[in-house]
Amino acid sequence: MTRNTTRRRSVGAVSAAAALALVLTACGANDKDDSATGSPAAAQQGGTLHILTSAPSINWDPATSQNLAITTLGLVERRLTAWQTNSDGSTEVVPDLATDTGTASDDGKTWTYTLKDGVAFEDGTPITSQDVKYSVERSFAPELTGGLSYHKSLLTGGDDYAGPYDGKTLDSIETPDDKTIVFHLDSAYGDWPWIVSMPAFGAVPEDKDDVSTYTTTPVATGPYKVADTQEGTSVTLERNDAWDQSTDEARTAGPDSVVFELGQDESVVAQRLIADAGDDQNAFGATFVPAAQLAQVQNDANAKERLVTSGPGALAYLAINTEAEGLDDVKVREALQYAVDKQAFQVASGGAIAGDLATMLITPGIPGREEYDLYPAEPSGDPDKAKDLLADAGWKDRPLRLVVPDDAPTRAKAEAIEQGLKRAGLTVKIVTQPAEVWTQTVTQGDGSKYDLTLSSWQPDFPSANGNIQPLFASSQIGDGGYNLSRYSNADVDALIEQATQETDTDAAAALWAQADRAIGLDAPVVPLIYTKNSFLHGSKVQNFEIPDFPAYPNYLKVSLAP
């Protein structure tokens, strides 16, 4: 997300909020049918949908949430724009609270929106442009941190603004009347219509804003409102009578109610959905199906029909600390490209169903992607080529510290990397850390505590901007940024800035492709796989599909059979 200079991603916002091009794969994917075209009339009305999640709680505060537009928060809270997922797998930005996706002026530095008639809060009070402005302003408050924050460094004056709680407003957001809101940016930003689909660009009534309680009791603008919260156990949503379907093209609001079952073990969720009994027939898992249960599902014809697997999506990669001793030599980094056994990493991740082998940075389905392979080798790598490059570089072997989170699946992946590098004569020391400590190690400080690390990345919106800028702009090194390779190239920074400011979609895509290749030549990361996500649902769940982006089901369109 952004913070400081050029678009900073905030700490903790790893690619699980995460990055994807996905057509439903043949392996257990549901066939698309005419009932999933996105028409509000297509969704069966009625029933109680159960969503089984490992999350211990749900944060409904738009200022502090990183929730994707098609998942949880979108059931309760609308934004200026929304994501429409279509039956052909595509995802497009569409109007939500606003009448269109924005009108640009001043060479792309000013964006104007008009609110629709008939949009209201759950008590029937009409939503005004001032409510949207206030929602965006409160996201700057130091009391409210952790949310998607691209806009904070884009809006003029945003770097110095600290929210509305001291009575100050952000002058770069104008509300000339109750229906109109105008945003003034420091520079042109062609992806702004996607930015205003993020949580902060909803509507929060100032007189209902209680920082201490808004995370659990938001004021609804979507088809559902929060009716009951049992801490650590469940959250129940019921219909919001003030929501008008005719104003909303992104949501179908099929179920009468939605129950989130919290704190669920992923393996137990999978077993429940495989069994498909009772309320679980009306449920789906919000967590990925673990590798062990994936193997079980493949041998269960009934469950296999209810398994939905995305196409290749988020980029899993090995980050090479380009500031570390010896790793500042591009030849050594090129050697790592050949030494890594991507096939072993794929197997450790769960096999072919877990992802396709990767060669580049922009993920499938993102405009600007041009396939290439700068380091062609067998899937298992080319250790002899790696040895030659290391010899040319005069590499003096030393233990490379591969620092990773301490969960078992990541440990297995790290061991796959270790054995691949060992074939090329490289010594690797795997260092595991609690997830919170790992995040601090790789995103804070001077980078002296690691040589290599594993991560994955899903863009927050379907633009190569989301692939490239957070991971490779020099402004994202340390201080919470996710440039884990600590990569800095002034020419690449200039390309990123140029592509970011380009308002012509095709021209921007070409610039992002140029940046992708330029980064690849510097070899700061080893692309490993484009991950696939597998989800199970009950037998009465309908319209459960995964679009080309993101690699998650669209909660806003799920319905239930009678």
Coordinates of C-alpha atoms in Angstrom, one line a residue:
M1 CA 0.0 0.0 0.0
T2 CA 1.4 3.2 0.0
R3 CA 3.1 5.5 2.4
N4 CA 6.0 8.0 2.1
T5 CA 7.4 9.1 -1.3
T6 CA 6.3 6.9 -4.2
R7 CA 3.6 4.3 -3.2
R8 CA 4.6 2.5 0.0
R9 CA 2.9 -0.8 1.0
S10 CA 2.2 -0.8 4.7
V11 CA 3.7 -3.3 7.0
G12 CA 1.9 -6.6 7.2
A13 CA 0.3 -6.1 3.8
V14 CA 1.9 -9.2 2.3
S15 CA 0.5 -10.7 -0.8
A16 CA -2.2 -12.6 1.1
A17 CA -4.4 -9.6 0.9
A18 CA -2.0 -10.9 -1.5
A19 CA -1.7 -11.3 -6.3
L20 CA -3.4 -13.2 -10.6
A21 CA -4.9 -14.7 -14.3
L22 CA -7.2 -17.1 -13.9
V23 CA -9.5 -19.1 -15.9
L24 CA -11.0 -22.0 -14.1
T25 CA -8.8 -24.9 -14.6
A26 CA -10.0 -28.3 -15.8
C27 CA -8.9 -29.8 -12.4
G28 CA -12.1 -29.7 -10.5
A29 CA -13.2 -26.3 -11.6
N30 CA -16.9 -25.5 -11.9
D31 CA -18.1 -25.0 -15.4
K32 CA -19.5 -21.5 -16.0
D33 CA -23.2 -21.3 -16.9
D34 CA -25.8 -18.8 -17.8
S35 CA -26.7 -18.2 -14.2
A36 CA -23.3 -16.6 -13.5
T37 CA -23.4 -13.7 -15.9
G38 CA -23.5 -11.1 -13.3
S39 CA -27.1 -10.1 -13.8
P40 CA -28.9 -9.5 -10.5
A41 CA -31.8 -11.6 -11.6
A42 CA -29.6 -14.6 -12.1
A43 CA -29.0 -15.2 -8.4
Q44 CA -31.4 -17.5 -6.5
Q45 CA -32.7 -15.5 -3.5
G46 CA -33.0 -17.0 0.0
G47 CA -31.2 -19.2 2.5
T48 CA -28.3 -18.7 4.9
L49 CA -24.8 -18.9 3.5
H50 CA -22.0 -20.0 5.8
I51 CA -18.4 -18.8 5.2
L52 CA -15.8 -20.9 7.0
T53 CA -12.7 -18.9 7.8
S54 CA -9.5 -19.3 9.8
A55 CA -9.6 -15.6 10.7
P56 CA -10.3 -15.1 14.4
S57 CA -12.2 -11.9 13.7
I58 CA -13.4 -9.6 11.0
N59 CA -12.3 -6.0 10.8
W60 CA -15.0 -3.9 9.2
D61 CA -13.2 -0.5 9.4
P62 CA -12.5 0.6 5.9
A63 CA -9.5 2.7 7.1
T64 CA -7.6 -0.3 8.5
S65 CA -8.8 -3.1 6.2
Q66 CA -6.9 -4.6 3.2
N67 CA -9.9 -6.5 2.0
L68 CA -10.3 -7.1 -1.7
A69 CA -13.3 -5.5 -3.4
I70 CA -15.0 -8.9 -4.1
T71 CA -14.7 -10.4 -0.7
T72 CA -15.9 -9.8 2.9
L73 CA -16.2 -6.1 3.3
G74 CA -17.9 -5.7 -0.1
L75 CA -21.0 -7.5 1.4
V76 CA -21.5 -4.6 3.8
E77 CA -19.7 -1.6 2.5
R78 CA -19.8 -0.1 -1.0
R79 CA -17.0 2.2 -2.5
L80 CA -17.0 4.7 -5.3
T81 CA -16.2 2.0 -7.8
A82 CA -16.4 -1.8 -7.6
W83 CA -15.1 -4.9 -9.4
Q84 CA -17.4 -6.7 -11.8
T85 CA -16.3 -10.3 -12.4
N86 CA -17.7 -11.7 -15.6
S87 CA -18.6 -15.1 -16.9
D88 CA -15.6 -15.0 -19.3
G89 CA -13.3 -14.7 -16.4
S90 CA -12.5 -11.0 -16.8
T91 CA -12.6 -8.4 -14.1
E92 CA -13.4 -4.8 -14.8
V93 CA -13.8 -1.7 -12.7
V94 CA -17.4 -0.5 -12.6
P95 CA -19.3 2.3 -10.9
D96 CA -20.6 1.6 -7.4
L97 CA -21.6 4.6 -5.3
A98 CA -20.6 6.8 -8.2
T99 CA -22.3 7.1 -11.5
D100 CA -19.2 6.2 -13.5
T101 CA -15.6 5.2 -12.9
G102 CA -14.3 8.8 -12.9
T103 CA -13.7 11.7 -15.2
A104 CA -10.1 12.8 -15.5
S105 CA -8.9 16.3 -16.2
D106 CA -5.8 18.4 -15.7
D107 CA -3.8 15.8 -17.7
G108 CA -4.9 13.0 -15.4
K109 CA -4.1 14.8 -12.1
T110 CA -7.8 15.6 -11.2
W111 CA -10.6 13.0 -11.0
T112 CA -14.3 13.9 -10.5
Y113 CA -17.1 11.6 -9.4
T114 CA -20.9 12.1 -9.0
L115 CA -22.8 10.0 -6.5
K116 CA -25.8 8.0 -7.7
D117 CA -29.3 8.8 -6.6
G118 CA -30.8 6.2 -4.2
V119 CA -27.6 5.2 -2.3
A120 CA -28.1 5.4 1.5
F121 CA -26.8 4.2 4.8
E122 CA -28.6 1.4 6.6
D123 CA -30.9 3.9 8.5
G124 CA -32.0 5.3 5.2
T125 CA -30.0 8.5 5.4
P126 CA -28.7 9.5 1.9
I127 CA -25.0 9.2 1.3
T128 CA -23.3 12.5 0.4
S129 CA -20.0 13.4 -1.0
Q130 CA -19.0 14.7 2.4
D131 CA -19.4 11.1 3.8
V132 CA -17.0 9.8 1.2
K133 CA -14.5 12.6 1.8
Y134 CA -14.7 11.9 5.5
S135 CA -14.1 8.2 5.0
V136 CA -11.0 8.9 3.0
E137 CA -9.7 11.5 5.4
R138 CA -10.0 9.2 8.4
S139 CA -7.8 6.7 6.7
F140 CA -4.9 9.2 7.3
A141 CA -5.4 9.2 11.0
P142 CA -2.5 7.7 13.0
E143 CA -5.2 6.0 15.2
L144 CA -6.2 4.0 12.1
T145 CA -3.3 2.2 10.4
G146 CA -2.7 -0.9 8.3
G147 CA -5.2 -0.4 5.5
L148 CA -4.6 -0.1 1.8
S149 CA -2.9 3.2 1.4
Y150 CA -2.0 3.9 -2.2
H151 CA -3.9 7.1 -2.1
K152 CA -1.9 8.6 0.8
S153 CA 1.0 9.6 -1.3
L154 CA -1.1 10.3 -4.5
L155 CA -3.4 12.9 -3.1
T156 CA -1.9 16.4 -2.9
G157 CA -1.0 17.2 0.7
G158 CA -1.4 13.6 1.8
D159 CA 2.1 13.2 3.0
D160 CA 1.5 15.9 5.7
Y161 CA -2.1 15.1 6.6
A162 CA -2.9 13.4 9.8
G163 CA -6.7 12.8 9.5
P164 CA -9.8 14.7 10.6
Y165 CA -9.8 14.1 14.3
D166 CA -8.0 17.3 15.1
G167 CA -10.6 19.2 13.0
K168 CA -8.5 19.5 9.9
T169 CA -9.6 18.5 6.4
L170 CA -7.6 17.5 3.3
D171 CA -8.0 20.3 0.8
S172 CA -7.1 18.1 -2.2
I173 CA -10.5 16.4 -1.8
E174 CA -13.3 18.8 -2.7
T175 CA -17.0 18.4 -2.3
P176 CA -18.7 21.3 -4.2
D177 CA -22.1 19.8 -3.5
D178 CA -23.7 16.8 -1.9
K179 CA -23.3 14.7 -5.1
T180 CA -19.9 15.7 -6.3
I181 CA -16.4 14.8 -5.1
V182 CA -13.2 15.9 -6.7
F183 CA -9.7 14.4 -6.1
H184 CA -6.5 16.4 -6.8
L185 CA -3.3 14.3 -7.3
D186 CA 0.3 15.4 -7.2
S187 CA 0.8 13.7 -10.6
A188 CA -1.2 11.9 -13.2
Y189 CA -2.3 8.4 -12.2
G190 CA -4.0 6.2 -14.8
D191 CA -5.1 3.5 -12.4
W192 CA -7.1 5.9 -10.1
P193 CA -10.4 4.3 -10.9
W194 CA -9.0 1.1 -9.3
I195 CA -7.7 3.0 -6.3
V196 CA -11.2 4.3 -5.5
S197 CA -12.5 0.7 -5.3
M198 CA -10.4 0.2 -2.2
P199 CA -12.1 0.2 1.3
A200 CA -11.3 3.8 2.3
F201 CA -13.3 5.1 -0.6
G202 CA -16.6 4.1 0.8
A203 CA -18.8 6.3 3.0
V204 CA -18.6 6.8 6.8
P205 CA -21.0 9.2 8.6
E206 CA -19.0 11.4 10.8
D207 CA -21.6 11.3 13.6
K208 CA -21.4 7.5 13.7
D209 CA -17.6 7.3 13.7
D210 CA -16.3 5.6 16.9
V211 CA -12.8 4.5 16.3
S212 CA -13.0 2.0 19.2
T213 CA -16.1 0.2 17.8
Y214 CA -16.2 0.7 14.0
T215 CA -14.2 -2.5 13.4
T216 CA -17.2 -4.5 14.7
T217 CA -20.2 -2.2 14.1
P218 CA -19.8 -0.5 10.8
V219 CA -22.7 1.5 9.2
A220 CA -23.8 -0.5 6.2
T221 CA -24.1 0.8 2.7
G222 CA -24.2 -2.6 0.9
P223 CA -26.8 -5.3 0.8
Y224 CA -26.1 -6.6 4.3
K225 CA -25.6 -5.2 7.7
V226 CA -23.8 -6.7 10.8
A227 CA -26.6 -8.1 12.9
D228 CA -24.6 -10.1 15.5
T229 CA -21.0 -10.7 16.6
Q230 CA -19.9 -13.5 18.8
E231 CA -16.3 -12.7 19.5
G232 CA -13.9 -15.3 18.2
T233 CA -16.8 -17.5 17.1
S234 CA -19.1 -15.9 14.4
V235 CA -20.4 -12.8 12.7
T236 CA -23.9 -12.8 11.3
L237 CA -25.1 -10.5 8.5
E238 CA -28.7 -9.8 7.6
R239 CA -30.3 -7.9 4.8
N240 CA -30.0 -4.2 4.7
D241 CA -33.4 -2.9 3.7
A242 CA -31.9 0.5 2.7
W243 CA -29.9 -1.1 -0.1
D244 CA -31.3 -0.6 -3.6
Q245 CA -30.4 -3.4 -6.1
S246 CA -31.1 -1.1 -9.0
T247 CA -28.1 1.1 -8.0
D248 CA -25.7 -1.9 -7.7
E249 CA -24.3 -3.9 -10.6
A250 CA -21.5 -5.6 -8.7
R251 CA -23.6 -7.5 -6.1
T252 CA -26.5 -10.0 -6.4
A253 CA -27.2 -10.5 -2.7
G254 CA -28.7 -13.9 -3.1
P255 CA -28.6 -15.3 0.5
D256 CA -31.0 -13.8 3.1
S257 CA -28.2 -14.0 5.6
V258 CA -24.5 -14.7 5.8
V259 CA -22.8 -16.3 8.8
F260 CA -19.0 -16.2 9.1
E261 CA -17.7 -19.1 11.2
L262 CA -14.4 -17.8 12.7
G263 CA -11.2 -19.4 13.9
Q264 CA -11.7 -22.6 11.8
D265 CA -8.8 -25.0 11.3
E266 CA -8.1 -25.3 7.5
S267 CA -7.9 -29.1 7.6
V268 CA -11.2 -29.4 9.6
V269 CA -12.9 -27.0 7.2
A270 CA -11.8 -29.1 4.3
Q271 CA -13.1 -32.3 5.9
R272 CA -16.4 -30.7 6.8
L273 CA -16.9 -29.6 3.2
I274 CA -15.8 -33.0 1.8
A275 CA -18.5 -34.6 4.0
D276 CA -21.1 -32.1 2.8
A277 CA -23.6 -32.6 5.7
G278 CA -26.2 -30.2 7.2
D279 CA -25.4 -26.5 7.1
D280 CA -22.1 -27.3 5.4
Q281 CA -24.1 -27.9 2.2
N282 CA -24.7 -24.2 2.3
A283 CA -21.1 -23.3 3.1
F284 CA -17.7 -22.6 1.4
G285 CA -14.2 -22.4 2.8
A286 CA -12.6 -19.0 2.7
T287 CA -9.3 -20.7 3.3
F288 CA -7.2 -22.6 0.7
V289 CA -7.6 -26.4 0.8
P290 CA -4.4 -27.8 2.4
A291 CA -2.2 -30.1 0.3
A292 CA -3.2 -33.3 2.2
Q293 CA -6.9 -32.7 1.6
L294 CA -6.3 -31.8 -2.0
A295 CA -5.0 -35.3 -2.5
Q296 CA -8.0 -36.7 -0.7
V297 CA -10.4 -34.7 -2.9
Q298 CA -8.9 -36.0 -6.1
N299 CA -10.1 -39.5 -5.0
D300 CA -13.6 -38.4 -4.0
A301 CA -15.8 -37.9 -7.0
N302 CA -18.5 -36.0 -5.1
A303 CA -16.0 -33.6 -3.5
K304 CA -14.0 -33.2 -6.6
E305 CA -17.1 -31.8 -8.4
R306 CA -17.2 -29.1 -5.7
L307 CA -13.5 -28.1 -5.8
V308 CA -12.7 -24.9 -7.6
T309 CA -9.1 -24.1 -8.5
S310 CA -7.9 -20.9 -9.8
G311 CA -5.6 -20.5 -12.8
P312 CA -2.0 -19.4 -12.2
G313 CA -2.0 -16.3 -10.1
A314 CA 0.2 -14.8 -7.4
L315 CA 3.9 -14.8 -7.9
A316 CA 5.9 -16.9 -5.5
Y317 CA 9.5 -15.9 -5.6
L318 CA 12.9 -16.1 -4.0
A319 CA 14.1 -12.6 -3.1
I320 CA 17.9 -12.0 -3.3
N321 CA 19.2 -9.3 -1.0
T322 CA 21.2 -7.3 -3.6
E323 CA 22.9 -5.3 -0.8
A324 CA 24.4 -8.4 0.8
E325 CA 28.0 -9.5 0.5
G326 CA 28.6 -11.1 -2.9
L327 CA 25.0 -10.9 -3.9
D328 CA 25.6 -7.3 -5.2
D329 CA 27.2 -9.0 -8.2
V330 CA 24.7 -9.6 -11.0
K331 CA 26.6 -12.7 -12.1
V332 CA 26.1 -14.3 -8.7
R333 CA 22.4 -13.5 -8.9
E334 CA 22.2 -14.9 -12.4
A335 CA 23.8 -18.1 -11.1
L336 CA 21.0 -18.4 -8.5
Q337 CA 18.5 -18.2 -11.4
Y338 CA 20.0 -21.4 -12.8
A339 CA 20.7 -23.1 -9.5
V340 CA 17.2 -23.1 -8.1
D341 CA 15.1 -26.2 -8.6
K342 CA 11.7 -24.8 -9.4
Q343 CA 10.2 -28.2 -9.9
A344 CA 11.2 -29.2 -6.4
F345 CA 9.7 -26.0 -5.1
Q346 CA 6.5 -26.8 -7.0
V347 CA 6.3 -30.3 -5.5
A348 CA 6.9 -28.9 -2.0
S349 CA 4.0 -26.5 -2.6
G350 CA 1.6 -29.3 -3.4
G351 CA 2.4 -30.2 -7.0
A352 CA 1.0 -28.9 -10.3
I353 CA -2.3 -28.1 -8.7
A354 CA -0.4 -25.6 -6.5
G355 CA 0.9 -23.5 -9.4
D356 CA 2.6 -23.2 -12.7
L357 CA 6.4 -22.6 -13.1
A358 CA 7.2 -18.9 -13.4
T359 CA 9.8 -17.0 -15.5
M360 CA 8.8 -13.3 -15.2
L361 CA 7.3 -10.8 -12.8
I362 CA 4.0 -9.6 -14.2
T363 CA 1.4 -12.3 -13.4
P364 CA -0.9 -13.9 -15.9
G365 CA -4.0 -11.9 -16.9
I366 CA -2.5 -8.5 -16.1
P367 CA -2.3 -6.0 -19.0
G368 CA 1.3 -5.5 -20.2
R369 CA 2.4 -9.0 -19.6
E370 CA 4.8 -10.2 -22.3
E371 CA 6.1 -13.7 -21.7
Y372 CA 9.9 -14.3 -21.7
D373 CA 12.5 -16.4 -20.1
L374 CA 15.8 -14.7 -19.6
Y375 CA 17.4 -17.8 -17.9
P376 CA 16.1 -20.8 -19.9
A377 CA 16.7 -24.2 -18.1
E378 CA 15.0 -27.4 -17.3
P379 CA 12.3 -27.1 -14.6
S380 CA 14.9 -28.6 -12.2
G381 CA 17.5 -25.9 -13.1
D382 CA 21.0 -26.0 -14.6
P383 CA 23.5 -26.4 -11.7
D384 CA 26.4 -26.7 -14.1
K385 CA 25.6 -23.3 -15.7
A386 CA 25.3 -21.9 -12.2
K387 CA 28.7 -23.2 -11.2
D388 CA 30.3 -21.5 -14.3
L389 CA 28.7 -18.2 -13.5
L390 CA 29.9 -18.4 -9.9
A391 CA 33.4 -19.2 -11.0
D392 CA 33.3 -16.2 -13.4
A393 CA 32.2 -14.0 -10.5
G394 CA 35.0 -15.3 -8.3
W395 CA 32.4 -16.3 -5.7
K396 CA 33.9 -17.3 -2.3
D397 CA 31.4 -19.6 -0.7
R398 CA 29.8 -18.5 2.5
P399 CA 26.6 -19.6 4.2
L400 CA 23.6 -17.8 2.6
R401 CA 21.0 -17.0 5.2
L402 CA 17.6 -18.0 3.9
V403 CA 15.2 -16.4 6.4
V404 CA 11.6 -17.6 6.2
P405 CA 8.4 -17.8 8.5
D406 CA 8.4 -20.8 10.8
D407 CA 5.4 -22.6 9.5
A408 CA 5.8 -26.2 8.2
P409 CA 4.7 -25.6 4.6
T410 CA 7.2 -22.7 4.2
R411 CA 10.0 -24.8 5.8
A412 CA 9.4 -27.5 3.2
K413 CA 9.7 -24.9 0.4
A414 CA 12.8 -23.5 1.9
E415 CA 14.4 -27.0 2.0
A416 CA 13.5 -27.4 -1.7
I417 CA 15.4 -24.1 -2.4
E418 CA 18.3 -25.3 -0.2
Q419 CA 18.8 -28.6 -2.0
G420 CA 18.7 -26.9 -5.4
L421 CA 21.4 -24.4 -4.5
K422 CA 23.5 -27.1 -2.9
R423 CA 23.9 -28.8 -6.3
A424 CA 25.7 -25.7 -7.5
G425 CA 28.1 -25.7 -4.6
L426 CA 26.2 -23.0 -2.6
T427 CA 25.8 -23.3 1.2
V428 CA 22.4 -22.3 2.6
K429 CA 21.5 -21.9 6.2
I430 CA 17.7 -21.9 6.7
V431 CA 16.6 -19.5 9.5
T432 CA 13.0 -19.7 10.6
Q433 CA 11.3 -16.9 12.5
P434 CA 7.8 -16.3 13.8
A435 CA 5.8 -14.5 11.0
E436 CA 5.8 -11.2 12.8
V437 CA 9.5 -11.3 13.4
W438 CA 10.1 -12.4 9.8
T439 CA 8.1 -9.4 8.5
Q440 CA 10.3 -7.0 10.6
T441 CA 13.5 -8.7 9.4
V442 CA 12.8 -8.4 5.7
T443 CA 10.8 -5.1 5.6
Q444 CA 12.6 -3.0 8.3
G445 CA 16.2 -2.0 9.1
D446 CA 19.2 -2.2 6.8
G447 CA 18.7 -5.7 5.5
S448 CA 21.8 -7.0 7.2
K449 CA 20.0 -10.0 8.8
Y450 CA 19.2 -12.0 5.6
D451 CA 20.6 -13.0 2.2
L452 CA 17.6 -14.7 0.8
T453 CA 13.9 -15.0 1.6
L454 CA 10.7 -16.5 0.2
S455 CA 7.6 -14.6 -0.4
S456 CA 4.6 -14.4 -2.8
W457 CA 2.7 -11.4 -4.1
Q458 CA -0.8 -10.7 -5.4
P459 CA -1.5 -7.2 -6.8
D460 CA -4.2 -5.2 -5.0
F461 CA -5.8 -4.4 -8.4
P462 CA -5.3 -5.8 -11.9
S463 CA -2.5 -3.6 -13.2
A464 CA 1.2 -4.3 -13.6
N465 CA 1.6 -1.3 -11.3
G466 CA 0.6 -3.7 -8.5
N467 CA 3.2 -6.3 -9.6
I468 CA 6.2 -4.1 -10.2
Q469 CA 6.1 -0.9 -8.1
P470 CA 5.7 -2.4 -4.5
L471 CA 8.4 -5.0 -5.1
F472 CA 11.0 -3.1 -7.1
A473 CA 10.8 0.6 -6.7
S474 CA 13.7 1.9 -4.6
S475 CA 11.3 3.8 -2.4
Q476 CA 10.0 0.5 -1.1
I477 CA 13.3 -0.5 0.5
G478 CA 12.9 -0.9 4.3
D479 CA 10.6 1.2 6.5
G480 CA 7.9 -1.3 5.9
G481 CA 8.2 -1.7 2.2
Y482 CA 8.2 -5.0 0.3
N483 CA 11.2 -4.5 -1.9
L484 CA 12.6 -7.5 -0.2
S485 CA 15.5 -7.8 -2.6
R486 CA 16.5 -4.2 -1.7
Y487 CA 16.8 -3.6 -5.4
S488 CA 17.6 -0.1 -6.6
N489 CA 18.0 1.0 -10.3
A490 CA 17.4 4.6 -11.2
D491 CA 16.4 3.7 -14.7
V492 CA 13.8 1.3 -13.5
D493 CA 12.5 3.9 -11.0
A494 CA 12.1 6.3 -13.9
L495 CA 10.2 3.7 -15.9
I496 CA 7.9 3.0 -12.9
E497 CA 7.2 6.7 -12.5
Q498 CA 6.5 7.1 -16.3
A499 CA 4.2 4.0 -16.4
T500 CA 2.4 5.1 -13.2
Q501 CA 1.6 8.5 -14.7
E502 CA 0.5 7.2 -18.1
T503 CA -3.3 7.4 -18.5
D504 CA -3.4 5.6 -21.8
T505 CA -3.9 1.9 -20.9
D506 CA -1.9 0.4 -23.8
A507 CA 1.0 2.8 -23.5
A508 CA 1.1 2.1 -19.7
A509 CA 1.1 -1.7 -20.4
A510 CA 4.0 -1.4 -22.8
L511 CA 6.0 0.6 -20.2
W512 CA 5.3 -2.0 -17.5
A513 CA 6.5 -4.8 -19.8
Q514 CA 9.7 -2.8 -20.4
A515 CA 10.2 -2.4 -16.7
D516 CA 9.6 -6.2 -16.1
R517 CA 12.3 -7.1 -18.5
A518 CA 14.8 -4.5 -17.2
I519 CA 14.3 -5.8 -13.7
G520 CA 14.7 -9.4 -14.9
L521 CA 18.1 -8.6 -16.4
D522 CA 19.3 -7.4 -13.0
A523 CA 18.0 -10.7 -11.5
P524 CA 17.0 -9.4 -8.0
V525 CA 14.5 -12.3 -7.6
V526 CA 14.0 -15.8 -8.9
P527 CA 10.4 -16.2 -10.1
L528 CA 9.3 -19.7 -8.8
I529 CA 5.6 -20.4 -9.5
Y530 CA 2.4 -18.6 -10.2
T531 CA 0.4 -20.0 -7.4
K532 CA -3.1 -21.5 -7.7
N533 CA -5.7 -21.4 -5.0
S534 CA -8.1 -24.3 -4.4
F535 CA -11.5 -23.8 -2.6
L536 CA -14.2 -26.2 -1.6
H537 CA -17.9 -25.5 -1.3
G538 CA -21.1 -27.3 -0.3
S539 CA -23.5 -28.9 -2.7
K540 CA -26.1 -26.2 -2.5
V541 CA -23.7 -23.3 -3.2
Q542 CA -24.1 -21.7 -6.6
N543 CA -22.3 -19.1 -8.6
F544 CA -19.1 -19.9 -6.8
E545 CA -16.4 -19.0 -9.4
I546 CA -12.9 -17.5 -9.5
P547 CA -12.2 -14.8 -12.1
D548 CA -9.0 -14.1 -14.0
F549 CA -8.2 -11.6 -11.2
P550 CA -8.0 -12.1 -8.3
A551 CA -7.6 -15.8 -7.4
Y552 CA -10.4 -15.8 -5.0
P553 CA -14.1 -16.5 -5.3
N554 CA -16.4 -13.5 -5.7
Y555 CA -18.4 -13.5 -2.4
L556 CA -20.7 -10.8 -3.8
K557 CA -22.3 -13.2 -6.3
V558 CA -22.6 -16.5 -4.4
S559 CA -26.1 -17.8 -4.0
L560 CA -27.8 -20.9 -2.7
A561 CA -30.0 -23.5 -4.2
P562 CA -33.4 -23.9 -2.6

